[in-house]
Amino acid sequence: MGILDVRNCTKRFGGLVAVKALNMCLNQGDLYGLIGPNGAGKTTVFNLITGVYKTDEGSIELDGRTIHRSKPSSIARLGISRTFQNIRLFRSMTVLENVKVARHMRKKQGIVDAIVRTRHLKTEEDEIERDAMNLLKIFNLDARADELAFNLPYGSQRRLEIARALATSPKVLLLDEPAAGMNPHESLELMRLIRSIRDEFHITILLVEHNMKVVMGVCEKIQVIDYGETIALGTPKEIQGNPKVIEAYLGGA
Amino acid sequence: MKKWVFWLAALVVLAAMESSLRGLIGAYNYQIVILVGINIILAVSLNLINGYTGQFSIGHAGFYAVGAYTSASVVVYGGPAIRAATAFLPQTAQNAVLLLLGIIAAAIAAGIAGWAVGIPSLRLRGDYLAIVTLGFGEIIRVLILNIDAIGGARGFSGIPQLSNFFWVYLGVLITVVTVHNLVNSSYGRAFISIRDDEIAAEAMGVDTTRFKVMSFVISSMFAGIAGSLFGHYTMYLHPNSFLFTTSFYLIIMVVVGGLGSIEGAILGAVLVTVLLEVFREFGAFRLVNFSILLVLIMIYRPQGLLGAWTLFRTRKPAPATK
Amino acid sequence: METFLQQVINGISQGSAYALIALGYTMVYGVLRLINFAHGDVYMFGAFMGYYLANIPWIKSGVGTSAAGAVFVMLGAMVLSAGLGILIERFAYRPGRGPTRFTLAFWLGLLGAGGGQMAGQTFTSVVLGAFAGIAAGVVLELLGIRPVRQESRLALLIIAIGVSLFLENGGQQAFGADPKFFPQIIPTTSFKVGPLDLDSQRVIVLLVSLVLMVVLNIIVNYTKTGKAMRAVSFNLDAAKLMGINTDRIIAFTFALGSALAAAGGILVSLLYPRIDPLMGVMPGLKAFVAAVLGGIGNIPGAMIGGLIIGMAEVMAVGYGQSTYRDAIAFVILVLILLLRPAGIMGKGMIEKV
Ligand SMILES: Nc1ncnc2c1ncn2[C@@H]1O[C@H](COP(=O)(O)OP(=O)(O)OP(=O)(O)O)[C@@H](O)[C@H]1O
Ligand SMILES: [Mg+2]
C-alpha cells in the first residue's frame, strides 16, 4: 500500500468517460510522472484526487485514509497540495500574500486573536511571514515579494504556484504541467528544482507533463493514460519503447 | 500606542463631543451626523461580505431590521425588569446597561439570521445568492409586518431614546477597528482568497464554507448593532425603513466609495447620506439626479471613487472574472 | 372544488403576467449575464404608455369599443417600451463593453436638466441645464474622457440599480406620484363556463400572454436573429468571432424583453387598473424570482417560474394568508434553490478546472 492510492476510479461528464477504472499507486518519496495526450484525463485525475470533482466510482486513499468523499480543503489539510494547469493565483494579492494564505491552515489563530491583535497572533504572523519568505527564496521570487502576483511574468507565476502549494506543508504534491510555456532550458532547470524539493522536503510528487523528454529526464516511474485508461506503467526506459505509447501519442496528435 | 490608551482617549473625546456637539451644530445637523454614523457601520460591515469575501448580498437591510426590532423589544418589554435589577445605579448608568443589553441581543439575533442566510450561500453562487439574500430581507420585513407585539404595519413606537452620538460613534470605532484588524489578518486573506479564486482557495486549505458563513455572521452582527443604535435614537421603527431599497442604498455606498476598502465604505456612507439629506427639500427629484450621478460614476469609475485605496497601502481591486 | 378551480384560473392569469416580465429578465441575463433591475420599471413604463395612448383624444373614442383601439394601445406601448429598452442598453450598459459615443453627453444632459429643475424650476432653466450638460459632455468626450471597460459584473449591476432608481423617481416627476386609473380598453363581460365565473379581462390576459409566448418561441427558435441570440447567450465572444453583430443582438434582446414587459404591464392593468410609478418594483422582483426559479437564462423556465409564483400567490391570498403575499415568492425561491441550486430547468454545470 502506497502513500497515495487511487483505486478503480471513474469519472463521467455526461456521456464522456474522462477517467475509466483508473488505478494508480504512489510510494513515499516517489517522483511519479503521469502523461498522456491532450484530453487523456490527466487534469481530471488531479481534480479527483484533490476533491474538486467527486468520483463516480472507485476510491482514493491517502496514507490509508479514504479521502474521495472529503471536500478539497479537508484533503489539503490531510496533506495533498497542487498547482493548476491554467494558473489560479489570487489576483489581487501580492506574491508574498499568495504564499501566506496557504500557510494559514498550518497555524492556529482564533478569530478573537485576529480582532484584538493578541501577542499570539503577532508571533504567528511573523512565523508565517518567515516561512513564506523562505519558500519564495527557493523559487527566486523573494525580490518581488511585494508585487502583485498578477503582474509577474508567466514563468514566475508558475513557480509561485509551486511555492504556494508547498506552503501548505503537503505530503503529496501534484504539479499540473509546471513547465508549460517554458523553453527547454527553463524546463530542465525547473525539473532539477522539483527533484531537489522532493529530496529536501521529503515529499512525494505526482507530475503531469506534456513534454515526454522532460518527464523522462526527471521521473523515476511513469504512468501513461489515454482516454482515461492506463496504457502503460513503468520506468522511463520501459515506457520509451512501448508501442502502445508511441501509438497513442502519434495517433492522438 | 498602547491599546488601552487609544480606547480611553477615544471614550473621553467621544464623551466630550457628545456633551457639546448638539449645541455647536444644531439638532438637525446632529441628527445627520448620527445617521452618517449608523450608515458607516452598515456600509463597512456589508463590505466584509461584498467587498472582501466577494459574495453578493443585497439583503443587508434584513439584518439591520432584525437588530433594530430585537433590541427595541428587549428594551421595551424587558426594560422595567432590567431597570428594577439595576435600580442601585444612577439613571445614565441604567440607560447604558439597557442599551448594551439591547445591542448584545441585536447582535446575537442578527448574527443568527446571518448564519441562516449564509448557509444557502454555500450552495449558491453569484446572482442566485444575490436574489436569495434579497428574498430573506423581504421575508424578514413581511414577518415583522405580521407581528403585532412589535407594531406590525403600524410601526413600533414608544422605544426609549438611549443612543446618541457617543454610542453611535463608539459603535463606528469598534466596527472599523474590528473589520480593519480582521481583513488584515489571516482571516482577511482567507476572505480575499475566496473572492479571488474559490477553487484555488479550497485547494490551499481554506475552508471556504466556514469563511463564507463567518463573513455573513460577522457582517450581520454589525448590521444588527447598527439597527439597535438606530431604533434607540429615532424611538420609532417601521418596516418601510427596511425595504430592499435600503439594501440597495447600502450597496451603493460601498461601491461608490470603493469595493474592498474600509475608507471607501466610509466615504460612500458619508457622501450618500449627506447628499440625500442636503437636497431633501427637492423630494424625489434629488433621487433622479442622484441616480444619474450613480450611473455616471459606475460608467466612468467602476472601481469606485477611492478604488481599493487604503490609508495603509494600495491593493488592486479584484479583477472579477466571474 | 369550484373555488379551487377559480383560483387556478386567477393564478394562471396572474402568473402569465409574471412570466411575461420574467422572460425579459431571463433573455437579458442570457446575453449579458446581468440582472437588469430596471426591467420592472420598464413594465411600469409600458403601463403608463398604454394609459397615455388610450387617452389620446382621437383614440379615446375607439378605445373600449373596438378591438383595433385595444390593439393600438397595446402595440404602441410595446413599441415605445422597446425603444426605452434600447435606450437603456445603449447608454447604460453598452459603454462598459466597448467604445461608445455621446454617453457622457446623454447623462450630463439629463443631469443638467435635473440640475436646472432643482435650481430654477422653470422650463427655461431645465432646457438651459440640459444644453449645458450636453455641451459639457461633448467637450469632455473630445478631451478624451471615455467610459471604462467593465471587468466586474458588479459595477454593471449597480448601473442597473441606478437606472431603476432613475426610472422610478423620474416616473414620479413625469407621470406624477399619485396613482392613475387605467382605462377599460376592452369591454367587460362576465360569463360562466360550467361552475366557473370568468370575465373577458381574464380570458384576454391569458390568450394574449399565450400568443406572445408562442411568438417569442418562434422568434427565438426559428428566426435568424433568434439563432444569433442563442449564440450570444451561449458564448458572447465566440458569437462575435463568428461575425455576429453582438451589439445589435443585445439591443434586439432588450427591445424584445421590454416589449414583453410592456405587454405584461398593460395586461395586469386590465385586471388591476391602479397604476403608479412604483408599481413595477414588486412585480419586477417577483418576476425576477420567477426567472431564477425556472433557471435563469432559460426561456421555458421563466414561463414555468412565472406560473408557479402567480399560482402560489393567488392560492395563498385565496386561502386567507394575504398579509404574507409578498413573502411567498421568496419562500418558494429559497426552498427550490436549496433543492435545485440551478433552478428548475437550469443545468448544473461543473466548472472546468
Ligand atoms: N468540467 C468538465 N465538464 C465537462 N467535461 C470535462 C470537464 N473537465 C474535463 N472534461 C473533459 O474530460 C476530458 C479529459 O480532460 P482533462 O482536462 O482531464 O485532460 P488532460 O489530460 O488534462 O488534457 P490536457 O493535456 O489538454 O490538459 C476532456 O475531454 C475534457 O473535455
Ligand atoms: Mg490537463
CSV table of C-alpha atoms in Angstrom, one decimal, chain A residues 96 100 103-104 107 109 113-114 117-132, chain B residues 181 184-189:
chain,number,residue,atom,x,y,z
A,96,LEU,CA,4.0,37.1,-0.5
A,100,LYS,CA,0.8,33.3,3.3
A,103,ARG,CA,0.5,28.8,5.2
A,104,HIS,CA,-2.5,29.8,7.2
A,107,LYS,CA,-1.4,27.7,12.2
A,109,GLN,CA,-5.2,31.6,15.4
A,113,ASP,CA,-6.8,36.8,18.2
A,114,ALA,CA,-7.3,38.4,14.9
A,117,ARG,CA,-4.4,41.5,17.7
A,118,THR,CA,-3.0,39.5,20.6
A,119,ARG,CA,0.6,38.8,21.0
A,120,HIS,CA,0.0,35.2,20.0
A,121,LEU,CA,-1.3,36.5,16.6
A,122,LYS,CA,1.7,38.6,16.1
A,123,THR,CA,4.2,35.9,16.7
A,124,GLU,CA,2.3,33.6,14.4
A,125,GLU,CA,2.1,36.3,11.7
A,126,ASP,CA,5.8,36.6,12.0
A,127,GLU,CA,6.3,32.9,11.6
A,128,ILE,CA,4.0,32.8,8.6
A,129,GLU,CA,5.9,35.7,7.0
A,130,ARG,CA,9.3,34.0,7.7
A,131,ASP,CA,8.1,30.7,6.3
A,132,ALA,CA,6.6,32.3,3.2
B,181,ASN,CA,-7.9,44.0,12.1
B,184,ASN,CA,-5.5,42.5,7.7
B,185,SER,CA,-5.1,39.1,9.4
B,186,SER,CA,-5.1,35.6,8.0
B,187,TYR,CA,-8.9,35.7,8.2
B,188,GLY,CA,-8.9,38.6,5.8
B,189,ARG,CA,-6.5,36.8,3.5
